[in-house]
């Protein structure tokens, strides 16, 4: 089923690993999710993207992403720092955030949960596992 540009869900992926970004995109497409997938490479770009959405929304020609897939380990500004900023920002903290990272450390899970992340997913090794993880995202948008 195809949606108009206004109806398509916008998913913002914040991840610096090009291979993982490609896997995420392919898994979303192969799962039949007709989402508009946008990419940023670190937490600084993520916050700039969200600030730009806020400016465009005020002008009546923009909207926020329907979900953010956030890697914790990125250069310049990591996902932990970006999540902390998002969690206290009243315009951004309503966006569902799913952590998608290589970390499986209990302290990361606890921190992300305390900052409002909806789901914590450790990046899988096999493509069929990517497909399974992506299927879980449908309930958050």
XYZ file of N, CA and C in Angstrom:
423
model
N 0.838 -1.170 0.000
C 0.000 0.000 0.000
C 0.885 1.236 0.000
N 0.615 2.139 -0.925
C 1.383 3.363 -1.008
C 0.621 4.501 -0.358
N 1.355 5.366 0.309
C 0.766 6.510 0.992
C 1.254 7.783 0.338
N 0.472 8.848 0.489
C 0.938 10.139 0.027
C 2.065 10.602 0.937
N 2.795 11.600 0.487
C 3.913 12.122 1.280
C 3.447 12.579 2.664
N 2.249 13.162 2.741
C 1.729 13.651 4.014
C 1.328 12.506 4.944
N 0.966 11.355 4.387
C 0.518 10.226 5.193
C 1.661 9.318 5.638
N 2.744 9.315 4.895
C 3.855 8.417 5.210
C 4.472 8.780 6.546
N 4.775 7.769 7.309
C 5.467 7.971 8.577
C 6.912 8.358 8.291
N 7.414 9.288 9.067
C 8.814 9.708 8.954
C 9.588 9.057 10.086
N 10.609 8.296 9.715
C 11.485 7.672 10.698
C 12.874 8.271 10.526
N 13.385 8.838 11.596
C 14.713 9.437 11.588
C 15.689 8.466 12.243
N 16.698 8.058 11.487
C 17.716 7.139 11.980
C 18.962 7.942 12.305
N 19.389 7.892 13.557
C 20.620 8.562 13.984
C 21.668 7.483 14.232
N 22.560 7.311 13.257
C 23.561 6.240 13.321
C 24.711 6.617 12.405
N 25.933 6.427 12.867
C 27.098 6.792 12.072
C 27.630 5.647 11.224
N 27.078 4.454 11.364
C 27.566 3.284 10.631
C 26.753 3.110 9.344
N 27.396 3.357 8.204
C 26.701 3.290 6.915
C 26.119 1.902 6.650
N 26.836 0.851 7.042
C 26.327 -0.512 6.828
C 25.065 -0.751 7.645
N 25.057 -0.297 8.893
C 23.868 -0.460 9.728
C 22.701 0.352 9.180
N 22.977 1.548 8.672
C 21.913 2.360 8.079
C 21.295 1.645 6.887
N 22.129 1.027 6.061
C 21.621 0.284 4.916
C 20.789 -0.918 5.378
N 21.265 -1.624 6.397
C 20.507 -2.756 6.934
C 19.147 -2.322 7.480
N 19.143 -1.215 8.192
C 17.887 -0.691 8.742
C 16.925 -0.345 7.613
N 17.427 0.372 6.615
C 16.583 0.764 5.485
C 16.036 -0.466 4.761
N 16.904 -1.422 4.457
C 16.465 -2.633 3.761
C 15.450 -3.414 4.584
N 15.689 -3.530 5.886
C 14.764 -4.275 6.745
C 13.401 -3.590 6.815
N 13.382 -2.280 6.870
C 12.110 -1.547 6.875
C 11.357 -1.789 5.573
N 12.064 -1.690 4.466
C 11.429 -1.903 3.161
C 10.955 -3.343 3.022
N 11.815 -4.306 3.372
C 11.464 -5.723 3.243
C 10.333 -6.128 4.183
N 10.116 -5.344 5.225
C 9.017 -5.622 6.148
C 7.708 -5.005 5.660
N 7.766 -4.345 4.511
C 6.561 -3.765 3.941
C 6.169 -2.434 4.553
N 7.087 -1.788 5.243
C 6.795 -0.506 5.876
C 7.136 0.612 4.908
N 6.132 1.300 4.438
C 6.306 2.387 3.483
C 6.538 3.684 4.243
N 7.709 3.774 4.880
C 8.043 4.925 5.692
C 9.077 5.776 4.968
N 9.034 7.048 5.235
C 10.043 7.977 4.741
C 11.204 7.903 5.739
N 12.321 7.360 5.308
C 13.457 7.128 6.198
C 14.498 8.218 5.964
N 14.814 8.945 7.027
C 15.815 10.009 6.991
C 16.998 9.582 7.866
N 18.186 10.052 7.537
C 19.385 9.659 8.270
C 20.184 10.873 8.726
N 20.715 10.773 9.940
C 21.713 11.711 10.450
C 22.842 10.879 11.048
N 24.060 11.455 11.082
C 25.226 10.677 11.457
C 25.709 10.816 12.887
N 25.104 11.717 13.660
C 25.517 11.869 15.053
C 24.482 12.703 15.800
N 24.711 12.874 17.092
C 23.764 13.599 17.928
C 23.647 15.073 17.602
N 24.715 15.678 17.109
C 24.648 17.085 16.719
C 23.709 17.242 15.527
N 23.879 16.380 14.520
C 22.997 16.429 13.351
C 21.553 16.117 13.746
N 21.365 15.214 14.690
C 20.025 14.878 15.172
C 19.344 16.108 15.769
N 20.033 16.796 16.651
C 19.439 17.964 17.290
C 19.202 19.085 16.273
N 20.106 19.254 15.318
C 19.906 20.251 14.260
C 18.676 19.896 13.425
N 18.503 18.615 13.113
C 17.339 18.158 12.350
C 16.054 18.515 13.102
N 16.028 18.210 14.400
C 14.829 18.478 15.194
C 14.563 19.981 15.320
N 15.612 20.768 15.509
C 15.446 22.224 15.581
C 14.902 22.760 14.256
N 15.386 22.215 13.146
C 14.893 22.624 11.834
C 13.418 22.245 11.681
N 13.037 21.073 12.162
C 11.621 20.664 12.132
C 10.770 21.660 12.913
N 11.262 22.077 14.070
C 10.512 23.017 14.904
C 10.330 24.348 14.167
N 11.383 24.845 13.529
C 11.282 26.104 12.775
C 10.299 25.971 11.621
N 10.393 24.871 10.893
C 9.500 24.665 9.741
C 8.058 24.459 10.195
N 7.861 23.805 11.320
C 6.505 23.606 11.829
C 5.869 24.949 12.193
N 6.656 25.834 12.798
C 6.159 27.165 13.138
C 5.734 27.939 11.898
N 6.387 27.667 10.776
C 6.046 28.334 9.517
C 4.916 27.610 8.787
N 4.488 26.477 9.321
C 3.373 25.740 8.736
C 3.730 24.793 7.618
N 5.017 24.511 7.423
C 5.384 23.622 6.318
C 6.330 22.490 6.737
N 6.221 22.059 7.962
C 7.089 20.978 8.407
C 6.424 20.123 9.455
N 7.049 19.010 9.737
C 6.564 18.151 10.798
C 7.732 17.363 11.382
N 7.525 16.938 12.612
C 8.536 16.165 13.312
C 8.508 14.715 12.843
N 9.611 13.995 13.027
C 9.573 12.568 12.699
C 8.576 11.847 13.612
N 8.022 10.766 13.102
C 7.080 9.962 13.881
C 7.806 9.026 14.845
N 9.098 8.793 14.585
C 9.908 7.950 15.455
C 11.378 8.240 15.165
N 12.197 8.078 16.203
C 13.644 8.191 16.060
C 14.264 6.856 16.440
N 15.105 6.319 15.556
C 15.929 5.154 15.868
C 17.303 5.702 16.212
N 17.739 5.460 17.431
C 18.922 6.139 17.965
C 20.002 5.163 18.380
N 21.173 5.320 17.761
C 22.359 4.583 18.181
C 22.990 5.344 19.348
N 23.541 4.635 20.292
C 24.154 5.303 21.446
C 25.576 5.751 21.182
N 26.298 5.009 20.355
C 27.724 5.255 20.165
C 27.977 5.911 18.811
N 28.050 7.246 18.837
C 28.305 8.019 17.622
C 29.355 9.075 17.941
N 30.038 9.578 16.907
C 31.048 10.625 17.133
C 30.400 11.968 17.463
N 31.208 12.886 17.868
C 30.842 14.272 18.203
C 29.856 14.356 19.351
N 28.664 13.857 19.191
C 27.686 13.790 20.276
C 27.000 12.442 20.157
N 27.127 11.638 21.192
C 26.545 10.302 21.180
C 25.052 10.319 21.469
N 24.458 9.164 21.332
C 23.033 9.024 21.541
C 22.588 9.274 22.970
N 23.434 8.943 23.931
C 23.084 9.175 25.338
C 22.872 10.666 25.591
N 23.812 11.474 25.093
C 23.730 12.916 25.287
C 22.525 13.496 24.543
N 22.317 13.037 23.315
C 21.176 13.526 22.536
C 19.860 13.137 23.213
N 19.782 11.920 23.731
C 18.567 11.474 24.413
C 18.290 12.327 25.650
N 19.337 12.687 26.381
C 19.158 13.565 27.546
C 18.585 14.910 27.120
N 19.101 15.476 26.035
C 18.594 16.763 25.549
C 17.143 16.648 25.092
N 16.845 15.596 24.357
C 15.480 15.394 23.849
C 14.499 15.221 24.998
N 14.907 14.498 26.028
C 13.993 14.173 27.130
C 13.512 15.406 27.898
N 14.284 16.491 27.878
C 13.885 17.696 28.607
C 13.305 18.777 27.696
N 13.258 18.505 26.419
C 12.753 19.475 25.450
C 11.277 19.182 25.173
N 10.412 20.100 25.529
C 8.963 19.848 25.447
C 8.467 19.630 24.021
N 9.136 20.151 23.035
C 8.706 19.949 21.643
C 9.185 18.619 21.091
N 10.262 18.074 21.656
C 10.859 16.858 21.103
C 10.538 15.604 21.905
N 10.254 15.738 23.193
C 10.168 14.551 24.047
C 8.913 13.713 23.843
N 8.043 14.127 22.937
C 6.862 13.333 22.622
C 7.114 12.372 21.451
N 8.251 12.517 20.789
C 8.606 11.647 19.669
C 9.059 10.299 20.240
N 8.450 9.191 19.819
C 8.911 7.884 20.306
C 10.355 7.633 19.866
N 11.162 7.217 20.828
C 12.568 6.930 20.542
C 12.832 5.468 20.835
N 13.417 4.805 19.838
C 13.824 3.415 19.976
C 15.342 3.385 19.895
N 15.954 2.837 20.915
C 17.408 2.704 20.933
C 17.762 1.471 20.116
N 18.658 1.654 19.160
C 19.124 0.560 18.307
C 20.643 0.654 18.300
N 21.282 -0.187 19.111
C 22.709 -0.008 19.381
C 23.404 -1.346 19.571
N 24.717 -1.328 19.572
C 25.487 -2.548 19.833
C 25.594 -2.827 21.328
N 25.322 -1.843 22.146
C 25.433 -2.002 23.597
C 24.325 -2.901 24.141
N 24.701 -3.722 25.095
C 23.693 -4.479 25.832
C 23.939 -4.327 27.339
N 24.612 -3.237 27.691
C 24.949 -2.972 29.076
C 23.705 -2.593 29.879
N 23.496 -3.227 31.032
C 22.320 -2.915 31.847
C 22.195 -1.438 32.205
N 23.331 -0.752 32.438
C 23.260 0.667 32.781
C 22.757 1.500 31.598
N 23.069 1.079 30.362
C 22.540 1.787 29.189
C 21.038 1.576 29.068
N 20.596 0.346 29.283
C 19.162 0.049 29.223
C 18.422 0.887 30.263
N 18.948 0.929 31.479
C 18.308 1.674 32.565
C 18.297 3.176 32.272
N 19.420 3.705 31.807
C 19.502 5.130 31.495
C 18.492 5.506 30.407
N 18.483 4.738 29.340
C 17.585 5.054 28.217
C 16.120 4.956 28.634
N 15.805 3.974 29.424
C 14.438 3.830 29.916
C 14.058 5.030 30.789
N 14.971 5.440 31.656
C 14.684 6.572 32.549
C 14.519 7.878 31.777
N 15.107 7.953 30.583
C 15.011 9.164 29.761
C 13.878 9.080 28.739
N 13.063 8.023 28.820
C 11.860 7.958 28.006
C 11.923 7.127 26.744
N 13.022 6.423 26.496
C 13.085 5.567 25.307
C 12.004 4.497 25.411
N 11.334 4.237 24.297
C 10.219 3.283 24.276
C 10.675 1.843 24.192
N 11.829 1.622 23.585
C 12.321 0.264 23.358
C 13.832 0.319 23.244
N 14.485 -0.722 23.710
C 15.944 -0.837 23.629
C 16.240 -2.114 22.856
N 16.840 -1.970 21.680
C 17.153 -3.118 20.829
C 18.654 -3.182 20.616
N 19.228 -4.340 20.892
C 20.630 -4.564 20.566
C 20.700 -4.979 19.099
N 21.588 -4.346 18.354
C 21.695 -4.624 16.919
C 22.001 -6.102 16.702
N 21.211 -6.731 15.847
C 21.416 -8.155 15.583
C 22.556 -8.402 14.598
N 22.959 -9.668 14.521
C 24.036 -10.055 13.611
C 23.526 -10.569 12.268
N 22.350 -11.172 12.274
C 21.802 -11.797 11.069
C 20.650 -10.957 10.518
N 20.505 -10.952 9.184
C 19.483 -10.124 8.564
C 18.072 -10.527 8.983
N 17.816 -11.822 9.114
C 16.472 -12.238 9.537
C 16.149 -11.705 10.934
N 17.168 -11.524 11.772
C 16.956 -10.927 13.094
C 16.641 -9.433 12.960
N 17.264 -8.759 11.987
C 16.932 -7.363 11.717
C 15.458 -7.244 11.367
N 14.979 -8.156 10.512
C 13.570 -8.135 10.108
C 12.654 -8.303 11.318
N 13.021 -9.200 12.224
C 12.217 -9.413 13.434
C 12.193 -8.161 14.301
N 13.340 -7.528 14.467
C 13.421 -6.328 15.304
C 12.592 -5.189 14.713
N 12.687 -5.054 13.398
C 11.960 -3.988 12.720
C 10.450 -4.183 12.857
N 10.005 -5.419 12.836
C 8.566 -5.682 12.984
C 8.031 -5.111 14.297
N 8.854 -5.093 15.326
C 8.441 -4.567 16.630
C 8.229 -3.048 16.611
N 8.769 -2.381 15.606
C 8.685 -0.921 15.550
C 7.305 -0.418 15.149
N 6.534 -1.250 14.473
C 5.224 -0.837 13.972
C 4.327 -0.277 15.067
N 4.430 -0.804 16.262
C 3.530 -0.376 17.338
C 3.860 1.008 17.897
N 4.986 1.575 17.518
C 5.400 2.854 18.092
C 5.094 4.058 17.206
N 4.599 3.820 16.007
C 4.256 4.951 15.112
C 2.804 4.898 14.711
